[in-house]
């Protein structure tokens, strides 16, 4: 009983120990220890992108093999999943490299926190320093240098937070939905053309002309059009109505 290996050892401890010996993990440890904010923020965004890429593959495969989706709509759903996944990856990278740029971070930080660091925070830090041992030896030059380090550390943390927000919220949740649906029709057309060439059938025509509607929305639109073209029913009055 004493020599029994716990499941946690096999599932967690041993894989971590194996990965920690690899060059990739050792290099990552050095970058994190050196407080390389660009590398640290890149790891965060990279993990999100890797998760979205794997999810994109799984969703597309699931949509193509989902028997509950009608055959004529299956490619559209799969193309929408594919477009969503690719756009999420591309826009998250674009937002990350834009917002995390030094010029952009400096302007954003100065706009939101510049005045706070110029006066209130600087005075508060001076008051804290006065009560510390060795305060008389701290001159203006040393104080300015130390306060600048604090400002840069806060700026780095602000940059990491805003980069992740821009990538995972603005790029993924705001921009992608506006672009994905129009592009999904084009992706579906390419998928249908490729399938037709493989099977030797003629290329399909007039696929998803309504680019702004989903398959269910298209069906509802057709019903509405038919309903509006119907003539109103004629109402016949009963004989007793005329008599009165």
PDB file of C-alpha atoms in Angstrom:
ATOM      1  CA  UNK A   1       0.000   0.000   0.000  1.00  0.00           C
ATOM      2  CA  UNK A   2       2.869   2.348   0.795  1.00  0.00           C
ATOM      3  CA  UNK A   3       4.402   1.974  -2.709  1.00  0.00           C
ATOM      4  CA  UNK A   4       1.136   2.756  -4.518  1.00  0.00           C
ATOM      5  CA  UNK A   5       1.432   5.743  -6.887  1.00  0.00           C
ATOM      6  CA  UNK A   6      -1.420   8.218  -6.640  1.00  0.00           C
ATOM      7  CA  UNK A   7      -3.330   9.155  -9.830  1.00  0.00           C
ATOM      8  CA  UNK A   8      -2.355  12.789  -9.248  1.00  0.00           C
ATOM      9  CA  UNK A   9       1.308  11.856  -9.659  1.00  0.00           C
ATOM     10  CA  UNK A  10       0.736  10.251 -13.064  1.00  0.00           C
ATOM     11  CA  UNK A  11      -1.703  12.876 -14.320  1.00  0.00           C
ATOM     12  CA  UNK A  12      -0.057  16.051 -13.031  1.00  0.00           C
ATOM     13  CA  UNK A  13       3.341  15.804 -11.367  1.00  0.00           C
ATOM     14  CA  UNK A  14       5.140  13.612 -13.896  1.00  0.00           C
ATOM     15  CA  UNK A  15       3.947  15.534 -17.006  1.00  0.00           C
ATOM     16  CA  UNK A  16       5.001  18.830 -15.382  1.00  0.00           C
ATOM     17  CA  UNK A  17       8.401  17.388 -14.453  1.00  0.00           C
ATOM     18  CA  UNK A  18       8.851  16.051 -18.008  1.00  0.00           C
ATOM     19  CA  UNK A  19       7.890  19.391 -19.592  1.00  0.00           C
ATOM     20  CA  UNK A  20      10.087  21.423 -17.216  1.00  0.00           C
ATOM     21  CA  UNK A  21      13.194  19.646 -18.562  1.00  0.00           C
ATOM     22  CA  UNK A  22      12.487  20.730 -22.152  1.00  0.00           C
ATOM     23  CA  UNK A  23      14.251  23.728 -23.728  1.00  0.00           C
ATOM     24  CA  UNK A  24      10.960  25.470 -24.436  1.00  0.00           C
ATOM     25  CA  UNK A  25       9.971  25.421 -20.765  1.00  0.00           C
ATOM     26  CA  UNK A  26      13.424  26.462 -19.593  1.00  0.00           C
ATOM     27  CA  UNK A  27      13.494  29.384 -22.018  1.00  0.00           C
ATOM     28  CA  UNK A  28      10.010  30.428 -20.913  1.00  0.00           C
ATOM     29  CA  UNK A  29      11.158  30.340 -17.295  1.00  0.00           C
ATOM     30  CA  UNK A  30      14.105  32.612 -18.080  1.00  0.00           C
ATOM     31  CA  UNK A  31      11.890  35.109 -19.901  1.00  0.00           C
ATOM     32  CA  UNK A  32       9.352  35.194 -17.088  1.00  0.00           C
ATOM     33  CA  UNK A  33      12.078  35.525 -14.446  1.00  0.00           C
ATOM     34  CA  UNK A  34      13.560  38.437 -16.425  1.00  0.00           C
ATOM     35  CA  UNK A  35      10.066  40.048 -16.467  1.00  0.00           C
ATOM     36  CA  UNK A  36       9.925  40.140 -20.260  1.00  0.00           C
ATOM     37  CA  UNK A  37       6.410  41.582 -20.490  1.00  0.00           C
ATOM     38  CA  UNK A  38       6.188  41.129 -24.242  1.00  0.00           C
ATOM     39  CA  UNK A  39       6.932  37.426 -23.882  1.00  0.00           C
ATOM     40  CA  UNK A  40       4.594  36.990 -20.902  1.00  0.00           C
ATOM     41  CA  UNK A  41       1.699  38.735 -22.662  1.00  0.00           C
ATOM     42  CA  UNK A  42       2.413  36.707 -25.787  1.00  0.00           C
ATOM     43  CA  UNK A  43       2.099  33.485 -23.787  1.00  0.00           C
ATOM     44  CA  UNK A  44      -1.324  34.559 -22.580  1.00  0.00           C
ATOM     45  CA  UNK A  45      -2.615  35.438 -26.037  1.00  0.00           C
ATOM     46  CA  UNK A  46      -0.939  32.376 -27.540  1.00  0.00           C
ATOM     47  CA  UNK A  47      -2.786  30.054 -25.163  1.00  0.00           C
ATOM     48  CA  UNK A  48      -6.112  31.677 -26.121  1.00  0.00           C
ATOM     49  CA  UNK A  49      -5.344  31.343 -29.829  1.00  0.00           C
ATOM     50  CA  UNK A  50      -4.290  27.700 -29.448  1.00  0.00           C
ATOM     51  CA  UNK A  51      -7.583  26.948 -27.686  1.00  0.00           C
ATOM     52  CA  UNK A  52      -9.586  28.747 -30.406  1.00  0.00           C
ATOM     53  CA  UNK A  53      -7.705  26.919 -33.168  1.00  0.00           C
ATOM     54  CA  UNK A  54      -8.434  23.524 -31.655  1.00  0.00           C
ATOM     55  CA  UNK A  55     -12.061  24.514 -31.099  1.00  0.00           C
ATOM     56  CA  UNK A  56     -12.367  25.627 -34.729  1.00  0.00           C
ATOM     57  CA  UNK A  57     -11.209  22.231 -36.001  1.00  0.00           C
ATOM     58  CA  UNK A  58     -13.590  20.378 -33.695  1.00  0.00           C
ATOM     59  CA  UNK A  59     -16.583  22.584 -34.537  1.00  0.00           C
ATOM     60  CA  UNK A  60     -16.070  22.307 -38.304  1.00  0.00           C
ATOM     61  CA  UNK A  61     -15.720  18.537 -38.136  1.00  0.00           C
ATOM     62  CA  UNK A  62     -18.802  18.301 -35.925  1.00  0.00           C
ATOM     63  CA  UNK A  63     -20.893  20.460 -38.273  1.00  0.00           C
ATOM     64  CA  UNK A  64     -19.888  18.482 -41.368  1.00  0.00           C
ATOM     65  CA  UNK A  65     -20.865  15.195 -39.708  1.00  0.00           C
ATOM     66  CA  UNK A  66     -23.958  16.373 -37.842  1.00  0.00           C
ATOM     67  CA  UNK A  67     -26.908  14.434 -39.314  1.00  0.00           C
ATOM     68  CA  UNK A  68     -29.401  16.709 -37.561  1.00  0.00           C
ATOM     69  CA  UNK A  69     -28.426  19.610 -39.843  1.00  0.00           C
ATOM     70  CA  UNK A  70     -30.115  19.484 -43.298  1.00  0.00           C
ATOM     71  CA  UNK A  71     -27.796  18.498 -46.134  1.00  0.00           C
ATOM     72  CA  UNK A  72     -28.222  21.791 -47.989  1.00  0.00           C
ATOM     73  CA  UNK A  73     -27.345  23.803 -44.867  1.00  0.00           C
ATOM     74  CA  UNK A  74     -24.500  21.676 -43.508  1.00  0.00           C
ATOM     75  CA  UNK A  75     -21.762  23.323 -45.558  1.00  0.00           C
ATOM     76  CA  UNK A  76     -22.988  26.781 -44.579  1.00  0.00           C
ATOM     77  CA  UNK A  77     -22.850  25.957 -40.858  1.00  0.00           C
ATOM     78  CA  UNK A  78     -19.397  24.420 -41.240  1.00  0.00           C
ATOM     79  CA  UNK A  79     -18.166  27.412 -43.255  1.00  0.00           C
ATOM     80  CA  UNK A  80     -19.503  29.746 -40.577  1.00  0.00           C
ATOM     81  CA  UNK A  81     -17.595  27.794 -37.908  1.00  0.00           C
ATOM     82  CA  UNK A  82     -14.441  27.872 -40.019  1.00  0.00           C
ATOM     83  CA  UNK A  83     -14.739  31.591 -40.738  1.00  0.00           C
ATOM     84  CA  UNK A  84     -15.371  32.341 -37.064  1.00  0.00           C
ATOM     85  CA  UNK A  85     -12.311  30.371 -35.994  1.00  0.00           C
ATOM     86  CA  UNK A  86      -9.925  31.899 -38.538  1.00  0.00           C
ATOM     87  CA  UNK A  87     -11.170  35.425 -37.887  1.00  0.00           C
ATOM     88  CA  UNK A  88     -10.836  34.992 -34.132  1.00  0.00           C
ATOM     89  CA  UNK A  89      -7.215  33.933 -34.507  1.00  0.00           C
ATOM     90  CA  UNK A  90      -6.333  36.687 -37.018  1.00  0.00           C
ATOM     91  CA  UNK A  91      -8.080  39.538 -35.212  1.00  0.00           C
ATOM     92  CA  UNK A  92      -6.776  38.538 -31.801  1.00  0.00           C
ATOM     93  CA  UNK A  93      -3.224  38.604 -33.156  1.00  0.00           C
ATOM     94  CA  UNK A  94      -3.835  41.938 -34.886  1.00  0.00           C
ATOM     95  CA  UNK A  95      -5.332  43.529 -31.763  1.00  0.00           C
ATOM     96  CA  UNK A  96      -2.565  42.156 -29.548  1.00  0.00           C
ATOM     97  CA  UNK A  97       0.310  43.426 -31.684  1.00  0.00           C
ATOM     98  CA  UNK A  98      -1.416  46.796 -32.123  1.00  0.00           C
ATOM     99  CA  UNK A  99      -2.374  47.479 -28.509  1.00  0.00           C
ATOM    100  CA  UNK A 100       0.782  45.984 -27.002  1.00  0.00           C
ATOM    101  CA  UNK A 101       3.030  48.199 -29.134  1.00  0.00           C
ATOM    102  CA  UNK A 102       5.163  50.550 -27.052  1.00  0.00           C
ATOM    103  CA  UNK A 103       3.859  53.705 -28.751  1.00  0.00           C
ATOM    104  CA  UNK A 104       0.226  52.704 -28.255  1.00  0.00           C
ATOM    105  CA  UNK A 105       0.818  51.673 -24.636  1.00  0.00           C
ATOM    106  CA  UNK A 106       2.573  54.945 -23.801  1.00  0.00           C
ATOM    107  CA  UNK A 107      -0.274  57.052 -25.207  1.00  0.00           C
ATOM    108  CA  UNK A 108      -2.958  54.990 -23.476  1.00  0.00           C
ATOM    109  CA  UNK A 109      -1.180  54.937 -20.122  1.00  0.00           C
ATOM    110  CA  UNK A 110      -0.401  58.669 -20.180  1.00  0.00           C
ATOM    111  CA  UNK A 111      -4.004  59.454 -21.077  1.00  0.00           C
ATOM    112  CA  UNK A 112      -5.539  57.382 -18.269  1.00  0.00           C
ATOM    113  CA  UNK A 113      -2.907  57.543 -15.507  1.00  0.00           C
ATOM    114  CA  UNK A 114      -0.346  60.185 -16.491  1.00  0.00           C
ATOM    115  CA  UNK A 115      -1.749  62.978 -14.299  1.00  0.00           C
ATOM    116  CA  UNK A 116      -2.151  60.615 -11.344  1.00  0.00           C
ATOM    117  CA  UNK A 117       1.527  59.659 -11.443  1.00  0.00           C
ATOM    118  CA  UNK A 118       2.685  63.254 -11.977  1.00  0.00           C
ATOM    119  CA  UNK A 119       1.121  64.553  -8.750  1.00  0.00           C
ATOM    120  CA  UNK A 120      -0.975  62.468  -6.285  1.00  0.00           C
ATOM    121  CA  UNK A 121       0.872  59.148  -6.539  1.00  0.00           C
ATOM    122  CA  UNK A 122       4.261  60.855  -6.551  1.00  0.00           C
ATOM    123  CA  UNK A 123       3.415  62.814  -3.396  1.00  0.00           C
ATOM    124  CA  UNK A 124       2.058  59.701  -1.684  1.00  0.00           C
ATOM    125  CA  UNK A 125       5.255  57.805  -2.510  1.00  0.00           C
ATOM    126  CA  UNK A 126       7.354  60.676  -1.124  1.00  0.00           C
ATOM    127  CA  UNK A 127       5.380  60.547   2.127  1.00  0.00           C
ATOM    128  CA  UNK A 128       6.000  56.785   2.408  1.00  0.00           C
ATOM    129  CA  UNK A 129       9.729  57.176   1.718  1.00  0.00           C
ATOM    130  CA  UNK A 130      10.137  59.810   4.469  1.00  0.00           C
ATOM    131  CA  UNK A 131       9.086  57.279   7.107  1.00  0.00           C
ATOM    132  CA  UNK A 132      11.526  54.622   5.911  1.00  0.00           C
ATOM    133  CA  UNK A 133      15.035  54.082   7.398  1.00  0.00           C
ATOM    134  CA  UNK A 134      17.715  55.886   5.439  1.00  0.00           C
ATOM    135  CA  UNK A 135      15.303  58.480   4.059  1.00  0.00           C
ATOM    136  CA  UNK A 136      17.743  61.397   4.493  1.00  0.00           C
ATOM    137  CA  UNK A 137      20.181  59.681   2.085  1.00  0.00           C
ATOM    138  CA  UNK A 138      17.569  59.490  -0.667  1.00  0.00           C
ATOM    139  CA  UNK A 139      18.188  62.484  -2.929  1.00  0.00           C
ATOM    140  CA  UNK A 140      16.028  63.874  -5.679  1.00  0.00           C
ATOM    141  CA  UNK A 141      17.920  62.014  -8.382  1.00  0.00           C
ATOM    142  CA  UNK A 142      17.623  58.620  -6.676  1.00  0.00           C
ATOM    143  CA  UNK A 143      13.984  59.239  -5.804  1.00  0.00           C
ATOM    144  CA  UNK A 144      13.182  60.144  -9.427  1.00  0.00           C
ATOM    145  CA  UNK A 145      14.967  57.022 -10.670  1.00  0.00           C
ATOM    146  CA  UNK A 146      13.141  54.722  -8.235  1.00  0.00           C
ATOM    147  CA  UNK A 147       9.770  56.327  -8.925  1.00  0.00           C
ATOM    148  CA  UNK A 148      10.354  55.913 -12.666  1.00  0.00           C
ATOM    149  CA  UNK A 149      10.885  52.158 -12.130  1.00  0.00           C
ATOM    150  CA  UNK A 150       7.573  51.934 -10.278  1.00  0.00           C
ATOM    151  CA  UNK A 151       5.831  53.815 -13.060  1.00  0.00           C
ATOM    152  CA  UNK A 152       7.310  51.477 -15.695  1.00  0.00           C
ATOM    153  CA  UNK A 153       6.248  48.378 -13.741  1.00  0.00           C
ATOM    154  CA  UNK A 154       2.684  49.658 -13.468  1.00  0.00           C
ATOM    155  CA  UNK A 155       2.769  50.549 -17.152  1.00  0.00           C
ATOM    156  CA  UNK A 156       3.893  47.004 -18.023  1.00  0.00           C
ATOM    157  CA  UNK A 157       1.042  45.504 -16.000  1.00  0.00           C
ATOM    158  CA  UNK A 158      -1.391  47.907 -17.669  1.00  0.00           C
ATOM    159  CA  UNK A 159      -0.041  46.890 -21.075  1.00  0.00           C
ATOM    160  CA  UNK A 160      -0.518  43.194 -20.378  1.00  0.00           C
ATOM    161  CA  UNK A 161      -4.059  43.675 -19.154  1.00  0.00           C
ATOM    162  CA  UNK A 162      -5.149  45.919 -22.036  1.00  0.00           C
ATOM    163  CA  UNK A 163      -3.516  43.629 -24.614  1.00  0.00           C
ATOM    164  CA  UNK A 164      -5.468  40.622 -23.357  1.00  0.00           C
ATOM    165  CA  UNK A 165      -8.706  42.635 -23.191  1.00  0.00           C
ATOM    166  CA  UNK A 166      -8.223  43.947 -26.727  1.00  0.00           C
ATOM    167  CA  UNK A 167      -7.468  40.491 -28.102  1.00  0.00           C
ATOM    168  CA  UNK A 168     -10.052  38.386 -26.265  1.00  0.00           C
ATOM    169  CA  UNK A 169     -12.946  40.866 -26.013  1.00  0.00           C
ATOM    170  CA  UNK A 170     -12.652  43.547 -28.718  1.00  0.00           C
ATOM    171  CA  UNK A 171     -11.171  41.336 -31.426  1.00  0.00           C
ATOM    172  CA  UNK A 172     -13.005  38.121 -30.593  1.00  0.00           C
ATOM    173  CA  UNK A 173     -16.411  39.262 -29.321  1.00  0.00           C
ATOM    174  CA  UNK A 174     -16.960  42.607 -31.085  1.00  0.00           C
ATOM    175  CA  UNK A 175     -15.287  42.546 -34.503  1.00  0.00           C
ATOM    176  CA  UNK A 176     -15.634  38.875 -35.465  1.00  0.00           C
ATOM    177  CA  UNK A 177     -19.470  38.686 -35.475  1.00  0.00           C
ATOM    178  CA  UNK A 178     -19.697  41.612 -37.915  1.00  0.00           C
ATOM    179  CA  UNK A 179     -17.364  39.992 -40.435  1.00  0.00           C
ATOM    180  CA  UNK A 180     -17.959  36.248 -40.056  1.00  0.00           C
ATOM    181  CA  UNK A 181     -21.432  35.846 -41.590  1.00  0.00           C
ATOM    182  CA  UNK A 182     -20.751  37.656 -44.921  1.00  0.00           C
ATOM    183  CA  UNK A 183     -17.523  35.713 -45.369  1.00  0.00           C
ATOM    184  CA  UNK A 184     -19.206  32.410 -44.498  1.00  0.00           C
ATOM    185  CA  UNK A 185     -21.202  32.500 -47.750  1.00  0.00           C
ATOM    186  CA  UNK A 186     -18.009  32.812 -49.784  1.00  0.00           C
ATOM    187  CA  UNK A 187     -16.371  29.982 -47.858  1.00  0.00           C
ATOM    188  CA  UNK A 188     -19.454  27.814 -48.371  1.00  0.00           C
ATOM    189  CA  UNK A 189     -19.366  28.491 -52.113  1.00  0.00           C
ATOM    190  CA  UNK A 190     -15.725  27.383 -52.281  1.00  0.00           C
ATOM    191  CA  UNK A 191     -16.526  24.246 -50.279  1.00  0.00           C
ATOM    192  CA  UNK A 192     -19.415  23.355 -52.599  1.00  0.00           C
ATOM    193  CA  UNK A 193     -17.302  23.964 -55.711  1.00  0.00           C
ATOM    194  CA  UNK A 194     -14.540  21.767 -54.333  1.00  0.00           C
ATOM    195  CA  UNK A 195     -17.010  18.978 -53.482  1.00  0.00           C
ATOM    196  CA  UNK A 196     -18.580  19.241 -56.953  1.00  0.00           C
ATOM    197  CA  UNK A 197     -15.197  18.956 -58.676  1.00  0.00           C
ATOM    198  CA  UNK A 198     -14.330  15.887 -56.605  1.00  0.00           C
ATOM    199  CA  UNK A 199     -17.577  14.133 -57.488  1.00  0.00           C
ATOM    200  CA  UNK A 200     -17.530  15.265 -61.137  1.00  0.00           C
ATOM    201  CA  UNK A 201     -20.894  17.039 -60.809  1.00  0.00           C
ATOM    202  CA  UNK A 202     -21.688  20.464 -62.307  1.00  0.00           C
ATOM    203  CA  UNK A 203     -20.911  23.457 -60.165  1.00  0.00           C
ATOM    204  CA  UNK A 204     -23.850  24.584 -57.994  1.00  0.00           C
ATOM    205  CA  UNK A 205     -25.523  27.861 -58.904  1.00  0.00           C
ATOM    206  CA  UNK A 206     -27.096  30.629 -56.801  1.00  0.00           C
ATOM    207  CA  UNK A 207     -25.894  29.432 -53.435  1.00  0.00           C
ATOM    208  CA  UNK A 208     -27.014  31.562 -50.492  1.00  0.00           C
ATOM    209  CA  UNK A 209     -27.903  34.701 -52.348  1.00  0.00           C
ATOM    210  CA  UNK A 210     -29.103  36.318 -49.117  1.00  0.00           C
ATOM    211  CA  UNK A 211     -25.744  36.935 -47.509  1.00  0.00           C
ATOM    212  CA  UNK A 212     -27.150  38.548 -44.411  1.00  0.00           C
ATOM    213  CA  UNK A 213     -29.446  35.736 -43.322  1.00  0.00           C
ATOM    214  CA  UNK A 214     -28.850  32.470 -41.581  1.00  0.00           C
ATOM    215  CA  UNK A 215     -30.524  29.297 -42.936  1.00  0.00           C
ATOM    216  CA  UNK A 216     -33.430  29.566 -40.490  1.00  0.00           C
ATOM    217  CA  UNK A 217     -33.837  33.242 -41.220  1.00  0.00           C
ATOM    218  CA  UNK A 218     -34.017  32.548 -44.956  1.00  0.00           C
ATOM    219  CA  UNK A 219     -36.840  30.093 -44.476  1.00  0.00           C
ATOM    220  CA  UNK A 220     -38.766  32.582 -42.372  1.00  0.00           C
ATOM    221  CA  UNK A 221     -38.236  35.291 -45.000  1.00  0.00           C
ATOM    222  CA  UNK A 222     -39.681  33.141 -47.781  1.00  0.00           C
ATOM    223  CA  UNK A 223     -42.765  32.353 -45.700  1.00  0.00           C
ATOM    224  CA  UNK A 224     -43.272  36.045 -45.010  1.00  0.00           C
ATOM    225  CA  UNK A 225     -43.044  36.910 -48.706  1.00  0.00           C
ATOM    226  CA  UNK A 226     -45.610  34.285 -49.637  1.00  0.00           C
ATOM    227  CA  UNK A 227     -47.899  35.447 -46.856  1.00  0.00           C
ATOM    228  CA  UNK A 228     -47.790  39.062 -47.987  1.00  0.00           C
ATOM    229  CA  UNK A 229     -48.738  38.108 -51.581  1.00  0.00           C
ATOM    230  CA  UNK A 230     -51.930  36.333 -50.537  1.00  0.00           C
ATOM    231  CA  UNK A 231     -55.187  38.167 -51.171  1.00  0.00           C
ATOM    232  CA  UNK A 232     -57.346  38.900 -48.120  1.00  0.00           C
ATOM    233  CA  UNK A 233     -60.144  36.426 -47.591  1.00  0.00           C
ATOM    234  CA  UNK A 234     -63.620  37.562 -48.686  1.00  0.00           C
ATOM    235  CA  UNK A 235     -66.144  37.738 -45.876  1.00  0.00           C
ATOM    236  CA  UNK A 236     -69.745  36.753 -46.801  1.00  0.00           C
ATOM    237  CA  UNK A 237     -72.510  38.238 -44.673  1.00  0.00           C
ATOM    238  CA  UNK A 238     -75.215  35.887 -43.376  1.00  0.00           C
ATOM    239  CA  UNK A 239     -78.752  36.281 -44.646  1.00  0.00           C
ATOM    240  CA  UNK A 240     -80.055  37.441 -41.314  1.00  0.00           C
ATOM    241  CA  UNK A 241     -77.610  40.340 -41.372  1.00  0.00           C
ATOM    242  CA  UNK A 242     -79.186  41.726 -44.571  1.00  0.00           C
ATOM    243  CA  UNK A 243     -82.650  41.301 -43.154  1.00  0.00           C
ATOM    244  CA  UNK A 244     -81.787  43.465 -40.210  1.00  0.00           C
TER     245      UNK A 244
END
